[in-house]
PDB file of C-alpha atoms and ligand atoms in Angstrom:
ATOM      1  CA  UNK A  32       9.395 -12.729 -14.532  1.00  0.00           C
ATOM      2  CA  UNK A  33       8.555 -11.264 -11.055  1.00  0.00           C
ATOM      3  CA  UNK A  34       5.354 -10.611  -9.173  1.00  0.00           C
ATOM      4  CA  UNK A  35       4.852  -7.918  -6.711  1.00  0.00           C
ATOM      5  CA  UNK A  36       2.842  -9.554  -4.628  1.00  0.00           C
ATOM      6  CA  UNK A  37       3.802  -9.059  -0.718  1.00  0.00           C
ATOM      7  CA  UNK A  38       7.296  -7.216  -0.348  1.00  0.00           C
ATOM      8  CA  UNK A  39       8.802  -9.992   1.649  1.00  0.00           C
ATOM      9  CA  UNK A  40       9.914 -10.932  -2.004  1.00  0.00           C
ATOM     10  CA  UNK A  41      12.213  -8.401  -2.615  1.00  0.00           C
ATOM     11  CA  UNK A  42      15.077  -6.631  -1.792  1.00  0.00           C
ATOM     12  CA  UNK A  43      16.053  -3.712   0.443  1.00  0.00           C
ATOM     13  CA  UNK A  44      17.274  -2.288  -3.061  1.00  0.00           C
ATOM     14  CA  UNK A  45      15.070  -2.933  -5.006  1.00  0.00           C
ATOM     15  CA  UNK A  46      11.891  -2.187  -3.210  1.00  0.00           C
ATOM     16  CA  UNK A  47      15.146   1.499  -3.288  1.00  0.00           C
ATOM     17  CA  UNK A  48      15.121   0.781  -7.243  1.00  0.00           C
ATOM     18  CA  UNK A  49      11.419   0.979  -7.956  1.00  0.00           C
ATOM     19  CA  UNK A  50      11.022   3.908  -5.979  1.00  0.00           C
ATOM     20  CA  UNK A  51      13.796   6.015  -8.087  1.00  0.00           C
ATOM     21  CA  UNK A  52      12.549   5.367 -11.397  1.00  0.00           C
ATOM     22  CA  UNK A  53       9.250   6.225 -10.772  1.00  0.00           C
ATOM     23  CA  UNK A  54      10.896   9.479  -8.320  1.00  0.00           C
ATOM     24  CA  UNK A  55      12.437   9.807 -12.319  1.00  0.00           C
ATOM     25  CA  UNK A  56       8.904   9.140 -14.028  1.00  0.00           C
ATOM     26  CA  UNK A  57       7.420  12.049 -11.516  1.00  0.00           C
ATOM     27  CA  UNK A  58      10.928  14.196 -12.242  1.00  0.00           C
ATOM     28  CA  UNK A  59       9.918  13.807 -16.474  1.00  0.00           C
ATOM     29  CA  UNK A  60       6.222  13.660 -16.792  1.00  0.00           C
ATOM     30  CA  UNK A  61       6.544  18.023 -14.203  1.00  0.00           C
ATOM     31  CA  UNK A  62       8.526  19.092 -17.016  1.00  0.00           C
ATOM     32  CA  UNK A  63       5.745  16.888 -19.399  1.00  0.00           C
ATOM     33  CA  UNK A  64       8.645  14.441 -21.260  1.00  0.00           C
ATOM     34  CA  UNK A  65       6.712  10.957 -21.334  1.00  0.00           C
ATOM     35  CA  UNK A  66       8.595   7.522 -22.147  1.00  0.00           C
ATOM     36  CA  UNK A  67       6.762   5.528 -23.737  1.00  0.00           C
ATOM     37  CA  UNK A  68       7.714   2.355 -21.715  1.00  0.00           C
ATOM     38  CA  UNK A  69       5.179  -0.047 -21.849  1.00  0.00           C
ATOM     39  CA  UNK A  70       4.364   0.036 -25.396  1.00  0.00           C
ATOM     40  CA  UNK A  71       1.264  -1.031 -26.597  1.00  0.00           C
ATOM     41  CA  UNK A  72       0.804  -3.358 -23.381  1.00  0.00           C
ATOM     42  CA  UNK A  73      -1.532  -3.707 -22.062  1.00  0.00           C
ATOM     43  CA  UNK A  74      -2.360  -4.401 -17.515  1.00  0.00           C
ATOM     44  CA  UNK A  75      -5.341  -6.059 -17.164  1.00  0.00           C
ATOM     45  CA  UNK A  76      -6.941  -4.361 -13.322  1.00  0.00           C
ATOM     46  CA  UNK A  77      -8.784  -6.917 -10.977  1.00  0.00           C
ATOM     47  CA  UNK A  78     -11.349  -4.954  -8.268  1.00  0.00           C
ATOM     48  CA  UNK A  79     -13.250  -7.662  -6.573  1.00  0.00           C
ATOM     49  CA  UNK A  80     -13.115  -4.681  -3.449  1.00  0.00           C
ATOM     50  CA  UNK A  81     -13.936  -0.385  -4.342  1.00  0.00           C
ATOM     51  CA  UNK A  82     -11.319   1.783  -5.250  1.00  0.00           C
ATOM     52  CA  UNK A  83     -10.350   5.972  -6.479  1.00  0.00           C
ATOM     53  CA  UNK A  84      -6.329   5.361  -5.579  1.00  0.00           C
ATOM     54  CA  UNK A  85      -5.529   2.125  -7.499  1.00  0.00           C
ATOM     55  CA  UNK A  86      -7.888   2.552  -9.955  1.00  0.00           C
ATOM     56  CA  UNK A  87      -6.948   6.226 -10.802  1.00  0.00           C
ATOM     57  CA  UNK A  88      -3.483   6.218 -10.819  1.00  0.00           C
ATOM     58  CA  UNK A  89      -3.135   2.421 -12.149  1.00  0.00           C
ATOM     59  CA  UNK A  90      -5.424   2.967 -14.670  1.00  0.00           C
ATOM     60  CA  UNK A  91      -3.513   7.088 -15.719  1.00  0.00           C
ATOM     61  CA  UNK A  92      -0.034   5.655 -15.268  1.00  0.00           C
ATOM     62  CA  UNK A  93      -0.683   2.690 -17.702  1.00  0.00           C
ATOM     63  CA  UNK A  94      -2.009   5.200 -20.577  1.00  0.00           C
ATOM     64  CA  UNK A  95       0.850   7.589 -19.646  1.00  0.00           C
ATOM     65  CA  UNK A  96       4.074   4.692 -20.098  1.00  0.00           C
ATOM     66  CA  UNK A  97       1.914   4.550 -23.864  1.00  0.00           C
ATOM     67  CA  UNK A  98       0.112   1.084 -22.557  1.00  0.00           C
ATOM     68  CA  UNK A  99      -3.558   0.762 -21.649  1.00  0.00           C
ATOM     69  CA  UNK A 100      -5.426  -0.913 -18.738  1.00  0.00           C
ATOM     70  CA  UNK A 101      -8.185  -3.069 -18.222  1.00  0.00           C
ATOM     71  CA  UNK A 102     -11.044  -2.362 -15.606  1.00  0.00           C
ATOM     72  CA  UNK A 103     -12.911  -4.962 -14.329  1.00  0.00           C
ATOM     73  CA  UNK A 104     -14.748  -5.870 -11.854  1.00  0.00           C
ATOM     74  CA  UNK A 105     -15.541  -9.161 -10.617  1.00  0.00           C
ATOM     75  CA  UNK A 106     -19.162  -8.044 -10.626  1.00  0.00           C
ATOM     76  CA  UNK A 107     -18.480  -7.963 -14.569  1.00  0.00           C
ATOM     77  CA  UNK A 108     -15.635 -11.242 -14.941  1.00  0.00           C
ATOM     78  CA  UNK A 109     -17.097 -14.834 -14.925  1.00  0.00           C
ATOM     79  CA  UNK A 110     -14.803 -15.210 -11.753  1.00  0.00           C
ATOM     80  CA  UNK A 111     -17.454 -13.238 -10.142  1.00  0.00           C
ATOM     81  CA  UNK A 112     -19.759 -15.711 -10.941  1.00  0.00           C
ATOM     82  CA  UNK A 113     -17.297 -19.193  -9.783  1.00  0.00           C
ATOM     83  CA  UNK A 114     -14.871 -19.398 -12.802  1.00  0.00           C
ATOM     84  CA  UNK A 115     -12.269 -20.824 -11.646  1.00  0.00           C
ATOM     85  CA  UNK A 116      -9.203 -17.858 -10.258  1.00  0.00           C
ATOM     86  CA  UNK A 117      -6.955 -20.708 -12.408  1.00  0.00           C
ATOM     87  CA  UNK A 118      -8.715 -20.743 -15.401  1.00  0.00           C
ATOM     88  CA  UNK A 119      -9.170 -16.893 -15.571  1.00  0.00           C
ATOM     89  CA  UNK A 120      -5.657 -16.415 -14.291  1.00  0.00           C
ATOM     90  CA  UNK A 121      -4.948 -18.422 -18.046  1.00  0.00           C
ATOM     91  CA  UNK A 122      -7.032 -16.682 -19.977  1.00  0.00           C
ATOM     92  CA  UNK A 123      -6.317 -13.050 -19.389  1.00  0.00           C
ATOM     93  CA  UNK A 124      -2.830 -13.429 -18.237  1.00  0.00           C
ATOM     94  CA  UNK A 125      -3.020 -14.788 -21.998  1.00  0.00           C
ATOM     95  CA  UNK A 126      -4.174 -12.185 -23.614  1.00  0.00           C
ATOM     96  CA  UNK A 127      -2.900  -8.848 -20.844  1.00  0.00           C
ATOM     97  CA  UNK A 128       0.583  -8.065 -20.749  1.00  0.00           C
ATOM     98  CA  UNK A 129       0.770  -7.135 -17.083  1.00  0.00           C
ATOM     99  CA  UNK A 130      -1.914  -8.071 -14.239  1.00  0.00           C
ATOM    100  CA  UNK A 131      -3.053  -5.877 -10.915  1.00  0.00           C
ATOM    101  CA  UNK A 132      -5.128  -7.256  -8.924  1.00  0.00           C
ATOM    102  CA  UNK A 133      -7.781  -6.327  -5.832  1.00  0.00           C
ATOM    103  CA  UNK A 134      -9.383  -9.271  -3.593  1.00  0.00           C
ATOM    104  CA  UNK A 135     -10.125  -9.620  -0.293  1.00  0.00           C
ATOM    105  CA  UNK A 136      -7.722 -13.089   0.740  1.00  0.00           C
ATOM    106  CA  UNK A 137      -4.326 -13.655   0.583  1.00  0.00           C
ATOM    107  CA  UNK A 138      -4.228 -17.372  -0.786  1.00  0.00           C
ATOM    108  CA  UNK A 139      -6.071 -15.389  -4.343  1.00  0.00           C
ATOM    109  CA  UNK A 140      -3.704 -12.911  -5.697  1.00  0.00           C
ATOM    110  CA  UNK A 141      -1.246 -16.122  -4.734  1.00  0.00           C
ATOM    111  CA  UNK A 142      -3.343 -18.545  -6.489  1.00  0.00           C
ATOM    112  CA  UNK A 143      -3.453 -15.738  -9.488  1.00  0.00           C
ATOM    113  CA  UNK A 144       0.470 -15.155  -9.766  1.00  0.00           C
ATOM    114  CA  UNK A 145       0.645 -19.774  -9.435  1.00  0.00           C
ATOM    115  CA  UNK A 146      -1.397 -20.077 -13.085  1.00  0.00           C
ATOM    116  CA  UNK A 147      -0.288 -16.887 -14.672  1.00  0.00           C
ATOM    117  CA  UNK A 148       2.456 -16.530 -17.576  1.00  0.00           C
ATOM    118  CA  UNK A 149       2.910 -12.153 -16.474  1.00  0.00           C
ATOM    119  CA  UNK A 150       3.612 -10.425 -13.040  1.00  0.00           C
ATOM    120  CA  UNK A 151       0.691  -9.837 -11.170  1.00  0.00           C
ATOM    121  CA  UNK A 152       1.018  -7.260  -8.603  1.00  0.00           C
ATOM    122  CA  UNK A 153      -0.844  -7.308  -5.789  1.00  0.00           C
ATOM    123  CA  UNK A 154      -3.132  -4.094  -5.216  1.00  0.00           C
ATOM    124  CA  UNK A 155      -4.501  -5.250  -1.767  1.00  0.00           C
ATOM    125  CA  UNK A 156      -5.408  -7.959  -0.299  1.00  0.00           C
ATOM    126  CA  UNK A 157      -7.870  -8.369   3.475  1.00  0.00           C
ATOM    127  CA  UNK A 158      -2.781  -9.066   4.150  1.00  0.00           C
ATOM    128  CA  UNK A 159      -0.978  -6.860   2.714  1.00  0.00           C
ATOM    129  CA  UNK A 160      -1.251  -3.365   0.586  1.00  0.00           C
ATOM    130  CA  UNK A 161       2.084  -3.307  -0.360  1.00  0.00           C
ATOM    131  CA  UNK A 162       2.383  -0.329  -4.176  1.00  0.00           C
ATOM    132  CA  UNK A 163       1.133   1.668  -0.730  1.00  0.00           C
ATOM    133  CA  UNK A 164       4.096   1.092   0.821  1.00  0.00           C
ATOM    134  CA  UNK A 165       6.181   2.371  -2.351  1.00  0.00           C
ATOM    135  CA  UNK A 166       4.164   5.487  -2.719  1.00  0.00           C
ATOM    136  CA  UNK A 167       4.400   6.554   1.469  1.00  0.00           C
ATOM    137  CA  UNK A 168       8.493   5.434   1.380  1.00  0.00           C
ATOM    138  CA  UNK A 169       8.168   7.732  -1.712  1.00  0.00           C
ATOM    139  CA  UNK A 170       7.033  10.296   0.110  1.00  0.00           C
ATOM    140  CA  UNK A 171       9.383   9.894   3.132  1.00  0.00           C
ATOM    141  CA  UNK A 172      12.612   9.957   0.860  1.00  0.00           C
ATOM    142  CA  UNK A 173      11.508  13.677  -0.612  1.00  0.00           C
ATOM    143  CA  UNK A 174      10.368  14.962   1.781  1.00  0.00           C
ATOM    144  CA  UNK A 175      14.055  13.693   4.342  1.00  0.00           C
ATOM    145  CA  UNK A 176      12.131  12.119   6.395  1.00  0.00           C
ATOM    146  CA  UNK A 177      13.608   7.848   5.273  1.00  0.00           C
ATOM    147  CA  UNK A 178      16.716   8.363   7.407  1.00  0.00           C
ATOM    148  CA  UNK A 179      16.878   7.009  10.616  1.00  0.00           C
ATOM    149  CA  UNK A 180      12.891   7.700  11.115  1.00  0.00           C
ATOM    150  CA  UNK A 181      10.839   6.260  14.031  1.00  0.00           C
ATOM    151  CA  UNK A 182       7.833   5.875  12.353  1.00  0.00           C
ATOM    152  CA  UNK A 183       4.346   4.758  15.555  1.00  0.00           C
ATOM    153  CA  UNK A 184       1.085   3.696  13.395  1.00  0.00           C
ATOM    154  CA  UNK A 185      -1.139   3.869  15.448  1.00  0.00           C
ATOM    155  CA  UNK A 186      -4.917   2.454  14.681  1.00  0.00           C
ATOM    156  CA  UNK A 187      -6.146  -1.331  13.584  1.00  0.00           C
ATOM    157  CA  UNK A 188      -3.513  -4.196  13.053  1.00  0.00           C
ATOM    158  CA  UNK A 189      -4.891  -4.220   9.195  1.00  0.00           C
ATOM    159  CA  UNK A 190      -3.068  -5.242   5.419  1.00  0.00           C
ATOM    160  CA  UNK A 191      -0.641  -1.351   5.920  1.00  0.00           C
ATOM    161  CA  UNK A 192      -0.026  -2.789   9.678  1.00  0.00           C
ATOM    162  CA  UNK A 193       0.913  -5.551   7.983  1.00  0.00           C
ATOM    163  CA  UNK A 194       2.893  -3.886   4.899  1.00  0.00           C
ATOM    164  CA  UNK A 195       4.407  -1.261   7.153  1.00  0.00           C
ATOM    165  CA  UNK A 196       5.809  -4.101   8.839  1.00  0.00           C
ATOM    166  CA  UNK A 197       8.221  -5.678   6.138  1.00  0.00           C
ATOM    167  CA  UNK A 198       9.123  -2.153   4.487  1.00  0.00           C
ATOM    168  CA  UNK A 199      10.314  -1.882   7.988  1.00  0.00           C
ATOM    169  CA  UNK A 200      12.827  -4.745   8.878  1.00  0.00           C
ATOM    170  CA  UNK A 201      14.007  -4.930   5.105  1.00  0.00           C
ATOM    171  CA  UNK A 202      15.375  -1.228   4.982  1.00  0.00           C
ATOM    172  CA  UNK A 203      15.648  -0.736   8.929  1.00  0.00           C
ATOM    173  CA  UNK A 204      13.737   0.940   9.863  1.00  0.00           C
ATOM    174  CA  UNK A 205      12.091   1.662  13.246  1.00  0.00           C
ATOM    175  CA  UNK A 206       7.826   1.365  13.358  1.00  0.00           C
ATOM    176  CA  UNK A 207       6.096   0.973  17.049  1.00  0.00           C
ATOM    177  CA  UNK A 208       3.024  -0.109  17.008  1.00  0.00           C
ATOM    178  CA  UNK A 209      -0.009   0.790  19.149  1.00  0.00           C
ATOM    179  CA  UNK A 210      -3.529  -1.256  18.909  1.00  0.00           C
ATOM    180  CA  UNK A 211      -6.143  -1.313  21.198  1.00  0.00           C
ATOM    181  CA  UNK A 212      -6.437  -4.702  22.687  1.00  0.00           C
ATOM    182  CA  UNK A 213      -7.677  -7.155  20.109  1.00  0.00           C
ATOM    183  CA  UNK A 214      -6.835  -5.578  17.445  1.00  0.00           C
ATOM    184  CA  UNK A 215      -3.195  -7.134  17.044  1.00  0.00           C
ATOM    185  CA  UNK A 216      -1.180  -7.546  14.389  1.00  0.00           C
ATOM    186  CA  UNK A 217      -0.882 -11.034  12.064  1.00  0.00           C
ATOM    187  CA  UNK A 218       1.212 -13.079  14.855  1.00  0.00           C
ATOM    188  CA  UNK A 219       3.071 -14.636  11.473  1.00  0.00           C
ATOM    189  CA  UNK A 220       3.478 -11.640  10.012  1.00  0.00           C
ATOM    190  CA  UNK A 221       5.007 -10.748  13.300  1.00  0.00           C
ATOM    191  CA  UNK A 222       7.471 -13.449  13.452  1.00  0.00           C
ATOM    192  CA  UNK A 223       8.372 -13.132   9.501  1.00  0.00           C
ATOM    193  CA  UNK A 224       9.120  -9.925   9.814  1.00  0.00           C
ATOM    194  CA  UNK A 225      10.381  -9.807  12.430  1.00  0.00           C
ATOM    195  CA  UNK A 226      13.002 -12.685  11.465  1.00  0.00           C
ATOM    196  CA  UNK A 227      13.347  -9.873   7.740  1.00  0.00           C
ATOM    197  CA  UNK A 228      14.452  -7.050  10.855  1.00  0.00           C
ATOM    198  CA  UNK A 229      17.874  -9.586  12.428  1.00  0.00           C
ATOM    199  CA  UNK A 230      19.565  -8.980   9.480  1.00  0.00           C
ATOM    200  CA  UNK A 231      18.827  -5.214   8.955  1.00  0.00           C
ATOM    201  CA  UNK A 232      18.187  -3.857  12.123  1.00  0.00           C
ATOM    202  CA  UNK A 233      15.790  -2.920  11.792  1.00  0.00           C
ATOM    203  CA  UNK A 234      13.594  -2.354  15.440  1.00  0.00           C
ATOM    204  CA  UNK A 235       9.858  -3.403  15.423  1.00  0.00           C
ATOM    205  CA  UNK A 236       7.642  -3.030  18.764  1.00  0.00           C
ATOM    206  CA  UNK A 237       3.969  -3.640  19.705  1.00  0.00           C
ATOM    207  CA  UNK A 238       1.988  -2.010  22.409  1.00  0.00           C
ATOM    208  CA  UNK A 239      -1.820  -1.726  23.416  1.00  0.00           C
ATOM    209  CA  UNK A 240      -0.338   2.186  24.276  1.00  0.00           C
ATOM    210  CA  UNK A 241      -0.282   4.602  21.658  1.00  0.00           C
ATOM    211  CA  UNK A 242       0.910   7.718  23.270  1.00  0.00           C
ATOM    212  CA  UNK A 243       4.248   5.123  23.814  1.00  0.00           C
ATOM    213  CA  UNK A 244       3.994   4.412  20.949  1.00  0.00           C
ATOM    214  CA  UNK A 245       4.297   7.927  19.490  1.00  0.00           C
ATOM    215  CA  UNK A 246       6.554   9.703  21.954  1.00  0.00           C
ATOM    216  CA  UNK A 247       9.559  10.584  20.237  1.00  0.00           C
ATOM    217  CA  UNK A 248       7.978   9.698  17.050  1.00  0.00           C
ATOM    218  CA  UNK A 249       9.536  11.571  13.578  1.00  0.00           C
ATOM    219  CA  UNK A 250       6.534  10.528  11.765  1.00  0.00           C
ATOM    220  CA  UNK A 251       2.784   8.993  13.031  1.00  0.00           C
ATOM    221  CA  UNK A 252       0.475   7.332  10.443  1.00  0.00           C
ATOM    222  CA  UNK A 253      -3.224   5.148  10.939  1.00  0.00           C
ATOM    223  CA  UNK A 254      -5.298   4.212   8.832  1.00  0.00           C
ATOM    224  CA  UNK A 255      -8.910   3.698   8.687  1.00  0.00           C
ATOM    225  CA  UNK A 256     -10.743   1.145  11.203  1.00  0.00           C
ATOM    226  CA  UNK A 257     -12.945  -0.688  10.028  1.00  0.00           C
ATOM    227  CA  UNK A 258     -11.718  -2.166   6.726  1.00  0.00           C
ATOM    228  CA  UNK A 259     -13.205  -3.220   3.175  1.00  0.00           C
ATOM    229  CA  UNK A 260     -15.451  -6.043   4.097  1.00  0.00           C
ATOM    230  CA  UNK A 261     -16.054  -4.416   7.620  1.00  0.00           C
ATOM    231  CA  UNK A 262     -18.799  -3.337   7.407  1.00  0.00           C
ATOM    232  CA  UNK A 263     -20.338  -5.100  10.177  1.00  0.00           C
ATOM    233  CA  UNK A 264     -18.022  -4.160  12.631  1.00  0.00           C
ATOM    234  CA  UNK A 265     -17.805  -0.699  11.766  1.00  0.00           C
ATOM    235  CA  UNK A 266     -19.908   0.974  14.897  1.00  0.00           C
ATOM    236  CA  UNK A 267     -18.542  -1.832  17.095  1.00  0.00           C
ATOM    237  CA  UNK A 268     -14.528  -0.518  16.416  1.00  0.00           C
ATOM    238  CA  UNK A 269     -15.718   2.741  16.198  1.00  0.00           C
ATOM    239  CA  UNK A 270     -15.796   2.122  20.694  1.00  0.00           C
ATOM    240  CA  UNK A 271     -13.459  -0.400  20.661  1.00  0.00           C
ATOM    241  CA  UNK A 272     -10.778   2.000  18.840  1.00  0.00           C
ATOM    242  CA  UNK A 273     -11.293   5.206  21.661  1.00  0.00           C
ATOM    243  CA  UNK A 274      -8.047   7.347  22.438  1.00  0.00           C
ATOM    244  CA  UNK A 275      -6.603   6.113  19.444  1.00  0.00           C
ATOM    245  CA  UNK A 276      -7.084   9.021  17.311  1.00  0.00           C
ATOM    246  CA  UNK A 277      -4.594  11.133  16.101  1.00  0.00           C
ATOM    247  CA  UNK A 278      -5.362  14.021  16.434  1.00  0.00           C
ATOM    248  CA  UNK A 279      -3.148  17.342  18.547  1.00  0.00           C
ATOM    249  CA  UNK A 280      -2.419  16.145  20.487  1.00  0.00           C
ATOM    250  CA  UNK A 281      -1.622  12.607  19.884  1.00  0.00           C
ATOM    251  CA  UNK A 282       1.122  14.578  17.671  1.00  0.00           C
ATOM    252  CA  UNK A 283       2.729  16.537  20.384  1.00  0.00           C
ATOM    253  CA  UNK A 284       3.994  13.164  21.893  1.00  0.00           C
ATOM    254  CA  UNK A 285       5.975  12.886  18.695  1.00  0.00           C
ATOM    255  CA  UNK A 286       9.376  14.601  17.771  1.00  0.00           C
ATOM    256  CA  UNK A 287       9.000  18.504  16.822  1.00  0.00           C
ATOM    257  CA  UNK A 288       8.574  19.078  13.033  1.00  0.00           C
ATOM    258  CA  UNK A 289       6.474  14.802  12.838  1.00  0.00           C
ATOM    259  CA  UNK A 290       5.251  14.309   9.275  1.00  0.00           C
ATOM    260  CA  UNK A 291       1.466  12.870   9.533  1.00  0.00           C
ATOM    261  CA  UNK A 292       0.549  10.679   6.215  1.00  0.00           C
ATOM    262  CA  UNK A 293      -2.104   8.491   5.673  1.00  0.00           C
ATOM    263  CA  UNK A 294      -2.575   5.902   2.974  1.00  0.00           C
ATOM    264  CA  UNK A 295      -6.294   6.664   2.687  1.00  0.00           C
ATOM    265  CA  UNK A 296      -9.436   7.321   2.386  1.00  0.00           C
ATOM    266  CA  UNK A 297      -9.664   9.171   5.598  1.00  0.00           C
ATOM    267  CA  UNK A 298     -12.466   8.503   8.365  1.00  0.00           C
ATOM    268  CA  UNK A 299     -11.916  11.902  10.230  1.00  0.00           C
ATOM    269  CA  UNK A 300     -12.616  12.754  13.855  1.00  0.00           C
ATOM    270  CA  UNK A 301     -12.003   8.939  13.471  1.00  0.00           C
ATOM    271  CA  UNK A 302      -9.193   7.489  13.294  1.00  0.00           C
ATOM    272  CA  UNK A 303      -6.869  11.185  12.478  1.00  0.00           C
ATOM    273  CA  UNK A 304      -9.043  14.758  12.644  1.00  0.00           C
ATOM    274  CA  UNK A 305     -10.013  17.189  10.997  1.00  0.00           C
ATOM    275  CA  UNK A 306      -6.356  19.152  12.445  1.00  0.00           C
ATOM    276  CA  UNK A 307      -4.026  17.310  12.002  1.00  0.00           C
ATOM    277  CA  UNK A 308      -4.882  15.872   8.318  1.00  0.00           C
ATOM    278  CA  UNK A 309      -5.848  19.343   6.963  1.00  0.00           C
ATOM    279  CA  UNK A 310      -2.814  20.270   8.679  1.00  0.00           C
ATOM    280  CA  UNK A 311      -0.135  18.053   7.165  1.00  0.00           C
ATOM    281  CA  UNK A 312      -2.715  17.871   4.196  1.00  0.00           C
ATOM    282  CA  UNK A 313       0.317  18.685   1.758  1.00  0.00           C
ATOM    283  CA  UNK A 314       1.938  15.313   2.870  1.00  0.00           C
ATOM    284  CA  UNK A 315      -1.065  13.898   2.824  1.00  0.00           C
ATOM    285  CA  UNK A 316      -1.798  14.359  -0.762  1.00  0.00           C
ATOM    286  CA  UNK A 317       1.759  14.391  -2.446  1.00  0.00           C
ATOM    287  CA  UNK A 318       1.777  10.918  -0.757  1.00  0.00           C
ATOM    288  CA  UNK A 319      -1.811  10.130  -2.305  1.00  0.00           C
ATOM    289  CA  UNK A 320      -0.036  11.010  -5.669  1.00  0.00           C
ATOM    290  CA  UNK A 321       2.471   9.303  -4.967  1.00  0.00           C
ATOM    291  CA  UNK A 322       1.384   6.336  -5.984  1.00  0.00           C
ATOM    292  CA  UNK A 323       0.961   7.548 -10.058  1.00  0.00           C
ATOM    293  CA  UNK A 324       4.785   7.742  -9.392  1.00  0.00           C
ATOM    294  CA  UNK A 325       5.583   5.625  -7.830  1.00  0.00           C
ATOM    295  CA  UNK A 326       3.347   1.960  -9.307  1.00  0.00           C
ATOM    296  CA  UNK A 327       5.121   3.347 -12.726  1.00  0.00           C
ATOM    297  CA  UNK A 328       8.057   3.193 -11.772  1.00  0.00           C
ATOM    298  CA  UNK A 329       6.705  -0.931 -10.717  1.00  0.00           C
ATOM    299  CA  UNK A 330       5.272  -1.150 -13.679  1.00  0.00           C
ATOM    300  CA  UNK A 331       8.529  -0.726 -16.109  1.00  0.00           C
ATOM    301  CA  UNK A 332      10.714  -2.292 -13.075  1.00  0.00           C
ATOM    302  CA  UNK A 333       8.852  -5.801 -13.366  1.00  0.00           C
ATOM    303  CA  UNK A 334       9.098  -5.410 -17.482  1.00  0.00           C
ATOM    304  CA  UNK A 335      12.498  -5.260 -17.316  1.00  0.00           C
ATOM    305  CA  UNK A 336      13.032  -8.465 -15.682  1.00  0.00           C
ATOM    306  CA  UNK A 337      11.116 -10.392 -18.122  1.00  0.00           C
TER     307      UNK A 337
HETATM  308  N1   CP B 264      -5.128   4.222  -0.386  1.00  0.00           N
HETATM  309  C1   CP B 264      -5.934   3.161  -1.866  1.00  0.00           C
HETATM  310  O1   CP B 264      -5.816   2.164  -1.725  1.00  0.00           O
HETATM  311  O2   CP B 264      -6.869   3.957  -2.105  1.00  0.00           O
HETATM  312  P1   CP B 264      -7.986   3.289  -2.592  1.00  0.00           P
HETATM  313  O3   CP B 264      -8.330   2.103  -1.682  1.00  0.00           O
HETATM  314  O4   CP B 264      -8.994   4.765  -3.298  1.00  0.00           O
HETATM  315  O5   CP B 264      -7.314   2.613  -4.071  1.00  0.00           O
HETATM  316  N1  NVA B 265      -7.411  -0.753   5.151  1.00  0.00           N
HETATM  317  C1  NVA B 265      -7.927  -0.726   4.263  1.00  0.00           C
HETATM  318  C2  NVA B 265      -7.358   0.335   3.632  1.00  0.00           C
HETATM  319  C3  NVA B 265      -7.643   0.958   2.861  1.00  0.00           C
HETATM  320  C4  NVA B 265      -7.172   1.376   1.902  1.00  0.00           C
HETATM  321  C5  NVA B 265      -9.055  -1.284   3.794  1.00  0.00           C
HETATM  322  O1  NVA B 265      -8.987  -1.842   4.101  1.00  0.00           O
HETATM  323  O2  NVA B 265      -9.769  -1.219   3.278  1.00  0.00           O
END
């Protein structure tokens, strides 16, 4: 049995296999074919933070695969009032077939996984957002921009950045990260990514100069400046991130025809201008839709590993 906590535990081949299953499922869906590959299975979804895409994609995906999904907000289950993680894990995993968790500290899902009898899927922690990167890479494959990619990530050194680092390190592409001073990526994640990158040949670099990172990039991406849990810092961050908005002048430094990706939700005129987001809306909303297909691929893959 395997869990999906970060991309660190997966080989390049496994990541591509999961995305391949997702693309097959997407093709089937377009043709009106629904294969009940997870018939009678239940996915428990524990949300300690808000969500639009993650909830809708997992719940719809499980239904389309012939299963059922349970939405469990921490306001409603005893976990939110202090029932231990290890007890919650043993109870839920005795009744359900998979568990997706969106939470704050990454150690929470590690503890949950340690006590679980069924696969645990990370639906975002403060440190990583690996299911989003499955959808992002699926989108890169569909648009034919996965080979020789030079990805520029402009913004906060956060859970999305960390997952981009691990993906680049595993798959062997170039990732340039530009953050303001004081908002750099976690040094321990960087050390791990560089260690993995040695095997794949990936190039991962960091700078405080967004223009340097974006010059000649084939893909430009960003994320909110204030992640969930950082609401109190929002105004200060808007000040500190001046010069980091991905706007038309920033995009003009990238390669001609460079693609723009965003995990969403997007904050217009903060990390991205209205014109860049709307100018690249086709790919960005396909990226969002790919959450559904990529995660169906992931759930089918995890089920096959038991
Ligand atoms: N990108 C993403 O995870 O979106 P939600 O927060 O809406 O789930
Ligand atoms: N970094 C963002 C991603 C949202 C999908 C957050 O954690 O809020």
